PDB file of C-alpha atoms in Angstrom:
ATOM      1  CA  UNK A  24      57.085 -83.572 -39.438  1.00 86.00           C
ATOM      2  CA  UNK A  25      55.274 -86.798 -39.135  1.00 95.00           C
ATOM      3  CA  UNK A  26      56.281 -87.162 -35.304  1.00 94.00           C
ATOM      4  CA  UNK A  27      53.820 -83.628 -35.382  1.00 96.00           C
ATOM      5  CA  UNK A  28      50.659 -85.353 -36.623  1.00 97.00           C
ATOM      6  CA  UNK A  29      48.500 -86.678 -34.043  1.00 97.00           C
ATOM      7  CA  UNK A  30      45.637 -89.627 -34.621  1.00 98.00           C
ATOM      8  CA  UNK A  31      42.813 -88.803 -31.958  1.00 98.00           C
ATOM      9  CA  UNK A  32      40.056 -91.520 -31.405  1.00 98.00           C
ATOM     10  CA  UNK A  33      37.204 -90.866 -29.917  1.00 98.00           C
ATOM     11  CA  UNK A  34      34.687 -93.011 -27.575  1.00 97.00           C
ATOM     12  CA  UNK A  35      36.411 -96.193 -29.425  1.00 97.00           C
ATOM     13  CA  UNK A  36      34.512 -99.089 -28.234  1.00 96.00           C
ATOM     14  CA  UNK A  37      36.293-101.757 -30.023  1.00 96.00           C
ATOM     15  CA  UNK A  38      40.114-102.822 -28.955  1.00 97.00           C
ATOM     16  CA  UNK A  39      40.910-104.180 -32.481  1.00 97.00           C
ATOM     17  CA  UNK A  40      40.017-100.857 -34.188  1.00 97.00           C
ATOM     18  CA  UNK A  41      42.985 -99.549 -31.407  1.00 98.00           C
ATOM     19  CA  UNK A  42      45.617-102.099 -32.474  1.00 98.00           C
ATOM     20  CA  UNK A  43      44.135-102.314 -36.565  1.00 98.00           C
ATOM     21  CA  UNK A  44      44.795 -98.308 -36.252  1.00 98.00           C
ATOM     22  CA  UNK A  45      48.085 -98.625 -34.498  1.00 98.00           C
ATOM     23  CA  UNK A  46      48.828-100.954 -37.400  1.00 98.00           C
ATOM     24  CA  UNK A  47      47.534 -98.186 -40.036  1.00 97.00           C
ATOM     25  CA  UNK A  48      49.642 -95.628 -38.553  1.00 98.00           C
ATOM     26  CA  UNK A  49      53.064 -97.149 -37.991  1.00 97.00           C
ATOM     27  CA  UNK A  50      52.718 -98.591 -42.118  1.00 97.00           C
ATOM     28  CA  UNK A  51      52.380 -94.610 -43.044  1.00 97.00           C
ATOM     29  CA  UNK A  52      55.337 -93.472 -40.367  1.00 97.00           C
ATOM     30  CA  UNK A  53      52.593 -91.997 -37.710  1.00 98.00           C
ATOM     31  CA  UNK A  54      53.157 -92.491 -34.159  1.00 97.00           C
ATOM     32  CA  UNK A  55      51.391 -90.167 -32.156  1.00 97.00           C
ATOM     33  CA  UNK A  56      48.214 -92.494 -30.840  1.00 98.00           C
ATOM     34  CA  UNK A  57      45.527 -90.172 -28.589  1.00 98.00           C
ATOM     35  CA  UNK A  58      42.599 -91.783 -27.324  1.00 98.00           C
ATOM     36  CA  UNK A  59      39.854 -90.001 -25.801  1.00 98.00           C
ATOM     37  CA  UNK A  60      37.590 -91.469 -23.218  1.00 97.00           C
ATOM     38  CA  UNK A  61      37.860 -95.152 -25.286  1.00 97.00           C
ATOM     39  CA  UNK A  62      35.463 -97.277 -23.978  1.00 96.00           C
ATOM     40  CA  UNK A  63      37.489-100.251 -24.047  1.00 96.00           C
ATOM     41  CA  UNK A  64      41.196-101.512 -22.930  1.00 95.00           C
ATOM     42  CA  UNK A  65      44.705-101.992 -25.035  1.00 96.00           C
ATOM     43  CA  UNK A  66      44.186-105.190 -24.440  1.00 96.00           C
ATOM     44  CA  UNK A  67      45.824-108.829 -26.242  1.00 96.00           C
ATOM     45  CA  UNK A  68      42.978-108.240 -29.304  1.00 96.00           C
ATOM     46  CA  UNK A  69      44.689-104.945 -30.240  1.00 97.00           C
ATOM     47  CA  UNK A  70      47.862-105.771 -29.201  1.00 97.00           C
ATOM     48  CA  UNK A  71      47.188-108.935 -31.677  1.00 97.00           C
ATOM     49  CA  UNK A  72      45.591-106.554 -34.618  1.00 97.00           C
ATOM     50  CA  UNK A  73      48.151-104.168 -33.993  1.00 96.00           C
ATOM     51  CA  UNK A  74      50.125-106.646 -35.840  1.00 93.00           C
ATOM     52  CA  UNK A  75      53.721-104.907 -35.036  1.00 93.00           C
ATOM     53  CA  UNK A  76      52.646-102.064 -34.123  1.00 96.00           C
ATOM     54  CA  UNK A  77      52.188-102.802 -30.646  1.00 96.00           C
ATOM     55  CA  UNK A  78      54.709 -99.929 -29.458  1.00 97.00           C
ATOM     56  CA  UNK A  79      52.005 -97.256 -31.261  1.00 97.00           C
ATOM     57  CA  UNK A  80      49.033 -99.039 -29.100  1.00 97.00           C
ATOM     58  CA  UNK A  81      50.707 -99.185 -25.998  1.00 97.00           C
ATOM     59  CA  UNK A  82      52.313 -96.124 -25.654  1.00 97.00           C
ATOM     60  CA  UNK A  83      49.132 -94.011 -26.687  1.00 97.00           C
ATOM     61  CA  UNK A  84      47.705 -91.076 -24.444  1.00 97.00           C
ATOM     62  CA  UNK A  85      44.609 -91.705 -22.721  1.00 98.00           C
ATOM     63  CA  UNK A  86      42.521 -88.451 -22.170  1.00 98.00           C
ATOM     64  CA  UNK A  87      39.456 -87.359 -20.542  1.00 97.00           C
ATOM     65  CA  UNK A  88      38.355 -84.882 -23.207  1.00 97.00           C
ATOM     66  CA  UNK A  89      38.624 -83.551 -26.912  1.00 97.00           C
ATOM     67  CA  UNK A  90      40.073 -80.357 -25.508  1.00 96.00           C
ATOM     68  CA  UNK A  91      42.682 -81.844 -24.115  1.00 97.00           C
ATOM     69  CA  UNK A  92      43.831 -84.270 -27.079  1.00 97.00           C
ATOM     70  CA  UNK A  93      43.928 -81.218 -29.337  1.00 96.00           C
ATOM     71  CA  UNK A  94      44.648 -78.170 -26.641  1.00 95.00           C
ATOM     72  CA  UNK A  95      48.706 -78.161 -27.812  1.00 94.00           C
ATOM     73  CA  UNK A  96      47.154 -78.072 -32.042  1.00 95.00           C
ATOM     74  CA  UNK A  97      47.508 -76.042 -34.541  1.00 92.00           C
ATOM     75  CA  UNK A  98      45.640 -77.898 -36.697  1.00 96.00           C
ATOM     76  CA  UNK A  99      42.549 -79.704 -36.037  1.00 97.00           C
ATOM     77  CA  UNK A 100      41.065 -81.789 -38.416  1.00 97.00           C
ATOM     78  CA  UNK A 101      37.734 -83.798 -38.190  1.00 96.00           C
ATOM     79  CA  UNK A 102      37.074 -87.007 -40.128  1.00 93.00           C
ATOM     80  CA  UNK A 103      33.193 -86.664 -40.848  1.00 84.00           C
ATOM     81  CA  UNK A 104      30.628 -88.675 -43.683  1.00 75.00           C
ATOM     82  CA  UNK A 105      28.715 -85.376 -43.237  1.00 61.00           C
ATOM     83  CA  UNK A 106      28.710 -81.480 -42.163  1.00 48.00           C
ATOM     84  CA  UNK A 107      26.753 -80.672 -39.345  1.00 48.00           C
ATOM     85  CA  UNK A 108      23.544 -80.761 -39.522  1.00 48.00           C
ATOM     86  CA  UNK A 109      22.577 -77.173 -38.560  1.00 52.00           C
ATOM     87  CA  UNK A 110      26.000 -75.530 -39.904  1.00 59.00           C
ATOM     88  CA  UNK A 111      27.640 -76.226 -43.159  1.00 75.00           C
ATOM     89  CA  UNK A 112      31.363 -76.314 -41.910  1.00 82.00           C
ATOM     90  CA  UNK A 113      35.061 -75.852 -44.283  1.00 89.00           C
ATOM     91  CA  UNK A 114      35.686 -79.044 -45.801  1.00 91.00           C
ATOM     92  CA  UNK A 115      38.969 -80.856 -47.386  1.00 93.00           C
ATOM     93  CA  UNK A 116      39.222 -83.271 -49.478  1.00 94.00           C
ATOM     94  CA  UNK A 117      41.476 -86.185 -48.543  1.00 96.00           C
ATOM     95  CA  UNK A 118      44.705 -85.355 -50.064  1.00 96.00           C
ATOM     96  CA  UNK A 119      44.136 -81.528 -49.356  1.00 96.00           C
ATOM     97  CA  UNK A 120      44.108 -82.571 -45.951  1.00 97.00           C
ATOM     98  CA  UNK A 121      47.249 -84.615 -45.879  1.00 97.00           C
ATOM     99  CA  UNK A 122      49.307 -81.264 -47.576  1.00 96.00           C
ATOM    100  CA  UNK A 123      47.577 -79.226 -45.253  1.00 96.00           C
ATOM    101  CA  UNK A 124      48.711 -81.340 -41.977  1.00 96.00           C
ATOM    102  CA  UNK A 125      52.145 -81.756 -43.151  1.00 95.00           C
ATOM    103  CA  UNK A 126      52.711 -77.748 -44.399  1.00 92.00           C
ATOM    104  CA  UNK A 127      51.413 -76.746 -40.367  1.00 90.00           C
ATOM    105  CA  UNK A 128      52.955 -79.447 -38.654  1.00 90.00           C
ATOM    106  CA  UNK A 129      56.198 -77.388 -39.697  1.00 86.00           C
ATOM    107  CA  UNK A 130      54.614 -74.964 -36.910  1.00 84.00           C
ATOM    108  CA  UNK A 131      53.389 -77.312 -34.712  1.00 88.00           C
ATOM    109  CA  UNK A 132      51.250 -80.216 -33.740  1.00 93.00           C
ATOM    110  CA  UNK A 133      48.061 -81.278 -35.646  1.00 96.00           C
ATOM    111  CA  UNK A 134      45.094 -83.491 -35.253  1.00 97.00           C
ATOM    112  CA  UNK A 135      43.698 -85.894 -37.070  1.00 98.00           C
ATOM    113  CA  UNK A 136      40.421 -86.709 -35.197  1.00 98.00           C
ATOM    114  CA  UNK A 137      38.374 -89.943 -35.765  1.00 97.00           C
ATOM    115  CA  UNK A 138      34.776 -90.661 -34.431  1.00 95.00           C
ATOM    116  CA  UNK A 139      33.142 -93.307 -32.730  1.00 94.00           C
ATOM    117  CA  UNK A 140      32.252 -96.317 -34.820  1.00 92.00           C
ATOM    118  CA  UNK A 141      28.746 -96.089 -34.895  1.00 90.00           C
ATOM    119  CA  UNK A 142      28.132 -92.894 -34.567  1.00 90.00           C
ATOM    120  CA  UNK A 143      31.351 -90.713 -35.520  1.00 92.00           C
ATOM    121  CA  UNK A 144      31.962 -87.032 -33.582  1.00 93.00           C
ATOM    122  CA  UNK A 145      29.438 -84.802 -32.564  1.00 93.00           C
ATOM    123  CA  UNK A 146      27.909 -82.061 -33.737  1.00 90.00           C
ATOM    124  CA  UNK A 147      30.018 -80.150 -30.987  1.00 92.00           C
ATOM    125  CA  UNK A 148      32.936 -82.447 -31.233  1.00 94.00           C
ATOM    126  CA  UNK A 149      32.955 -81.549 -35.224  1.00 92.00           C
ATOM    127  CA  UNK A 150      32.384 -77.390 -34.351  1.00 91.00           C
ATOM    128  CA  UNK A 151      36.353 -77.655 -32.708  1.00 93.00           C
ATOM    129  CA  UNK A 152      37.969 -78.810 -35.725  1.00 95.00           C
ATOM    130  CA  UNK A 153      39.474 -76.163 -37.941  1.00 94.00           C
ATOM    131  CA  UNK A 154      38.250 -78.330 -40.728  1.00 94.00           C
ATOM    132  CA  UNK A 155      36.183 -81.370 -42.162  1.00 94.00           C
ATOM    133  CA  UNK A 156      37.348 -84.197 -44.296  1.00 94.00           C
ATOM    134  CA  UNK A 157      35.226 -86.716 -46.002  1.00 92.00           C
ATOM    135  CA  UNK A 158      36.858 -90.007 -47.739  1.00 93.00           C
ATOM    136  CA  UNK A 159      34.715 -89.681 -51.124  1.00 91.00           C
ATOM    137  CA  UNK A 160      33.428 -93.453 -51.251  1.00 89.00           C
ATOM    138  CA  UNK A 161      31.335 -95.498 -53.292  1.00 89.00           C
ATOM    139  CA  UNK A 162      28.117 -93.798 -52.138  1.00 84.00           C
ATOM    140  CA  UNK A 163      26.442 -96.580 -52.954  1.00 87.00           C
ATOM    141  CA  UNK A 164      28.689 -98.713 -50.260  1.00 86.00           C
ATOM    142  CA  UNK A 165      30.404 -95.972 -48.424  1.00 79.00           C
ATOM    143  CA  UNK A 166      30.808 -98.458 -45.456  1.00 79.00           C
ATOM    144  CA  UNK A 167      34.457 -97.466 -44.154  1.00 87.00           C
ATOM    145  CA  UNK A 168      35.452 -98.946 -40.990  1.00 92.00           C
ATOM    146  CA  UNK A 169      37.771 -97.052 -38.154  1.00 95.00           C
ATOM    147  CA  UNK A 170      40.728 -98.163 -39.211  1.00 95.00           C
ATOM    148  CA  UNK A 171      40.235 -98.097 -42.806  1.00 96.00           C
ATOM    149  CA  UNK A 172      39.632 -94.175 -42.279  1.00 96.00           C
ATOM    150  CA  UNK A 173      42.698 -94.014 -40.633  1.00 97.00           C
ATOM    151  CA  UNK A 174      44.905 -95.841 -43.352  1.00 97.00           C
ATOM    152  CA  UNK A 175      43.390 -93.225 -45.714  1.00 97.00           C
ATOM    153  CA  UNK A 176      43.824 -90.246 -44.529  1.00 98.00           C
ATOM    154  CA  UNK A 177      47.505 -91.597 -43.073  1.00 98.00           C
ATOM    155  CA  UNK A 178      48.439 -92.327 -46.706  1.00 98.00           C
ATOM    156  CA  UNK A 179      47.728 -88.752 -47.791  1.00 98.00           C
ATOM    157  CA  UNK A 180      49.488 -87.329 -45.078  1.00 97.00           C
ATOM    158  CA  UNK A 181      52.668 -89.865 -45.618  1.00 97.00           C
ATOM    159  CA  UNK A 182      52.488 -88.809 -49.240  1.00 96.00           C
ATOM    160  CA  UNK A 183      52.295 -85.129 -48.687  1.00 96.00           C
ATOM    161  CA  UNK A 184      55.064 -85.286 -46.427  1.00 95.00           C
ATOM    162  CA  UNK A 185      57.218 -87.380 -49.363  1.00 94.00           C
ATOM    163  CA  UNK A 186      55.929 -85.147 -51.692  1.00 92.00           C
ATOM    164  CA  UNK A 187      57.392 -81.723 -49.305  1.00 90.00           C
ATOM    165  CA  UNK A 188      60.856 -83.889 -49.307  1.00 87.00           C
ATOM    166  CA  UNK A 189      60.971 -83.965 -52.562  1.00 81.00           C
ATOM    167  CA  UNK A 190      59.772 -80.172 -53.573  1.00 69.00           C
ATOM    168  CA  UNK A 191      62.975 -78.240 -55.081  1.00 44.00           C
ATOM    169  CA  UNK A 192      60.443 -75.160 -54.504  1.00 55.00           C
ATOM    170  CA  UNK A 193      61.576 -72.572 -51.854  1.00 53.00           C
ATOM    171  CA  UNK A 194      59.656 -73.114 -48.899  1.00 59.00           C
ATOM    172  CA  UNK A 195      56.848 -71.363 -47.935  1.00 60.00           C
ATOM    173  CA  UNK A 196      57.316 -68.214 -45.876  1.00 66.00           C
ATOM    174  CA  UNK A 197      56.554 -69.828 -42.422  1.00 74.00           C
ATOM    175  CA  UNK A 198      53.180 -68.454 -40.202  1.00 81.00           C
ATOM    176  CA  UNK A 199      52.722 -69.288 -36.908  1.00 88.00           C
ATOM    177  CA  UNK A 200      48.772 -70.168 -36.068  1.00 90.00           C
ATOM    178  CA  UNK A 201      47.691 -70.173 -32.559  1.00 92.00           C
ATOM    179  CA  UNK A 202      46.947 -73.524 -30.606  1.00 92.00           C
ATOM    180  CA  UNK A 203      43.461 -74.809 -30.005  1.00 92.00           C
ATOM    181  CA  UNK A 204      43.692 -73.891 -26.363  1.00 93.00           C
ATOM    182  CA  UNK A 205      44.314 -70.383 -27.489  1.00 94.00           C
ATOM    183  CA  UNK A 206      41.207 -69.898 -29.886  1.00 93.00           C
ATOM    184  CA  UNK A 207      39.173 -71.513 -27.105  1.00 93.00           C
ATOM    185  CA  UNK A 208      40.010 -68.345 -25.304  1.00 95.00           C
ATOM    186  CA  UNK A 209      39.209 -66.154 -27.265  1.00 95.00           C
ATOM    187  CA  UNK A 210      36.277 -67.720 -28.291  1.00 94.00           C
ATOM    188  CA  UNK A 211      35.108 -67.365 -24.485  1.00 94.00           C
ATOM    189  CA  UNK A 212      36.534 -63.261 -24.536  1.00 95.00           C
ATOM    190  CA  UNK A 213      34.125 -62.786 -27.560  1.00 94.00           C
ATOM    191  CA  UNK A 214      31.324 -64.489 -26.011  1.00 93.00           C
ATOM    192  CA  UNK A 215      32.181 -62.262 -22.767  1.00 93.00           C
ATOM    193  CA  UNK A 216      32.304 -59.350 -24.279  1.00 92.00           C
ATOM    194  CA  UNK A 217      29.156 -60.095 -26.876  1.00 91.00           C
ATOM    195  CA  UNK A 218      26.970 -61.070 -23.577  1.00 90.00           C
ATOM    196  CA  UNK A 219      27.955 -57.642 -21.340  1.00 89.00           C
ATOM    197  CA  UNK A 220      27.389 -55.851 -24.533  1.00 88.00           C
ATOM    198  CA  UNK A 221      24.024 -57.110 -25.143  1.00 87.00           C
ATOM    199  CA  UNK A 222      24.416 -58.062 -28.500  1.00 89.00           C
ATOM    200  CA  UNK A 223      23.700 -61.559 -28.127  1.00 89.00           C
ATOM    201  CA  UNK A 224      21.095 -62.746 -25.526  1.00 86.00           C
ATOM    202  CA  UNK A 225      22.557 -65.115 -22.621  1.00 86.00           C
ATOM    203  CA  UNK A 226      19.434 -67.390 -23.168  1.00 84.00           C
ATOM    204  CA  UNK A 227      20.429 -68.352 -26.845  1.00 80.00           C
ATOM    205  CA  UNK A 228      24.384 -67.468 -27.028  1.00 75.00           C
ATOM    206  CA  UNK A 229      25.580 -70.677 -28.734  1.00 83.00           C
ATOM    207  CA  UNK A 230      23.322 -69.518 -31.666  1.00 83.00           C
ATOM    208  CA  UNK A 231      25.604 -66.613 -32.861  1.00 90.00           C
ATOM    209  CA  UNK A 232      28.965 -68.381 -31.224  1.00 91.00           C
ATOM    210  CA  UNK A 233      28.549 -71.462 -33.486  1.00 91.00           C
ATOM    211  CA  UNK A 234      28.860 -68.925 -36.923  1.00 91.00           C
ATOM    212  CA  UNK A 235      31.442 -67.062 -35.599  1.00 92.00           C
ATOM    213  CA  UNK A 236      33.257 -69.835 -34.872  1.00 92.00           C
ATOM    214  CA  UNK A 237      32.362 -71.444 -38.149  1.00 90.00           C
ATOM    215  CA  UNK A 238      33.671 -67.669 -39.437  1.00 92.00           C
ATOM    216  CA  UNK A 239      37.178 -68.204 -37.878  1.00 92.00           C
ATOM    217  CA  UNK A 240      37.921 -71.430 -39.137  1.00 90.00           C
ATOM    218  CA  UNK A 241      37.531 -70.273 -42.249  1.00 89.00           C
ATOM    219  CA  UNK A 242      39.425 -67.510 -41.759  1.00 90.00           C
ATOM    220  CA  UNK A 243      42.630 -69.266 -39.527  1.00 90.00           C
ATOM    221  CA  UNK A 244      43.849 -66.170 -38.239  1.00 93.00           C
ATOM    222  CA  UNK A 245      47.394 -66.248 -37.491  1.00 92.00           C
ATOM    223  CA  UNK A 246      48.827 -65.536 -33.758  1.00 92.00           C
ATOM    224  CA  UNK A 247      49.505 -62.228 -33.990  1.00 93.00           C
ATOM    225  CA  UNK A 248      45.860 -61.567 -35.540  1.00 94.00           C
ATOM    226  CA  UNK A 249      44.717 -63.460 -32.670  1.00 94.00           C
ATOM    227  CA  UNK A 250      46.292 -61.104 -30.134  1.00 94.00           C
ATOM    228  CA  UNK A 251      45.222 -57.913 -32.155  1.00 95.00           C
ATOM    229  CA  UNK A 252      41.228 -59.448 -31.771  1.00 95.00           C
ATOM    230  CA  UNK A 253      41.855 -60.082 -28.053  1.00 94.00           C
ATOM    231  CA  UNK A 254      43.443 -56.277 -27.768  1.00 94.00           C
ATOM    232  CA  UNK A 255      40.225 -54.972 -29.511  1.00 94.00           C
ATOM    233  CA  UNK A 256      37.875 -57.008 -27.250  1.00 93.00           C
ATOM    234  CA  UNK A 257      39.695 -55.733 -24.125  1.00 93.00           C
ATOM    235  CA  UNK A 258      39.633 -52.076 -25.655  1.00 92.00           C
ATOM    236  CA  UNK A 259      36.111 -52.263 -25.416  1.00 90.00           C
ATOM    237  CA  UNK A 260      35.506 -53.697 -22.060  1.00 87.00           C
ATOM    238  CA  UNK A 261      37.621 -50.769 -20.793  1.00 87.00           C
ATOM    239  CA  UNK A 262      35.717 -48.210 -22.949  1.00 81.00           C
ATOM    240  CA  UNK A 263      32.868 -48.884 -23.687  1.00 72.00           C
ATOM    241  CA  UNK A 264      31.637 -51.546 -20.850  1.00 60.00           C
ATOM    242  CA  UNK A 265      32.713 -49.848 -17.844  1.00 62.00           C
ATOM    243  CA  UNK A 266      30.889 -46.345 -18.323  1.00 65.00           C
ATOM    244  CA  UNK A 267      27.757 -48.702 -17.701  1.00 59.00           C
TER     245      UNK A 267
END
């Protein structure tokens, strides 16, 4: 299950945060290093920081985009100090977040996505995570660094996953959710089909698309929901939209 949970960086513009992460992972049994658009090398610093770890550092996927770190994820996962600031967003608490990651990655793979160090993820970056987690610091010094973020949130996922060894409960009847890639497609059907319908206006679309995506989070449909949606959408762009 652990092999399932990915660590996604974003815009890191520090090589030691790469290797100190590396390090952070590999301690908690995480492997799966994604880095997207770093602006910096895996060079000797993290390779140095990385402190043993170098095989996490060196072997991590470099990718052009957040879509495609996540496109393969069930579960998407933002690290955030705060909720966007125009759209309150489903938030987890820390060890929430590490049951939730390892109870999904059963299905599939799941992100863990980290921010730049100044300035964390975007607004729009934050919008395709599933969820939100916030490390509840000392909010009078709530000063976490990359990698100390990481070691957090890798603990609660390490300790979930113990925890699920452990568990003499029967397991939990399993669901399959659908991959990012998946809800971004349907995401663009709605929008489609919301536009040629004229319910939402083409100059100001992302206005409704940004609740109902906040609206599906929430709700994590499952795949076959997903499929039923897309059916209904294409039922009425048969119907309805082609008698205009």
């Amino acid at each position: 299950m652990l092999d399932q949970v990915k660590v996604v960086l974003v815009g890191t513009s520090h090589s030691g945060n790469i290797g100190s992460a590396a390090r952070a992972m590999k301690v908690m049994g995480l492997s799966q290093l994604v880095l997207v658009q770093p602006e910096c090398e895996v060079d000797a610093q993290a390779i140095a920081l990385a402190s043993g770890a170098s095989d996490v550092a060196l072997n991590a996927r470099i990718v052009s985009s957040l879509e495609e770190a996540v496109s393969d994820c069930a579960l998407v996962v933002g690290s955030s100090a705060r909720s966007p600031r125009t759209l309150e967003w489903p938030m987890l608490e820390p060890r929430e977040c590490g049951e939730k990651m390892i109870q999904e990655s059963k299905q599939g793979a799941g992100a863990l996505v980290f921010g730049r160090e100044r300035t964390g993820l975007t607004n729009e970056e934050l919008q395709k995570c599933h969820y939100h987690v916030c490390i509840p610091a000392n909010p009078e010094y709530s000063s976490l660094n990359l990698a100390m973020a990481v070691q957090t949130l890798s603990y609660e996922v390490r300790m979930a996953y113990l925890n699920d060894q452990q568990s003499q409960y029967a397991p939990i009847a399993e669901v399959e959710y659908p991959r990012h890639k998946e809800l971004e497609l349907f995401y663009q059907h709605l929008e489609k089909v919301m536009l040629a319908s004229e319910f939402i206006s083409p100059d100001q679309p992302n206005q409704v698309m940004n609740k109902m995506r906040r609206l599906f989070s929430r709700a994590r449909p499952e795949a076959q929901e997903l499929n039923i949606l897309r059916g209904v959408l294409t039922a009425i762009e048969k119907s309805h939209l082609s008698k205009k």
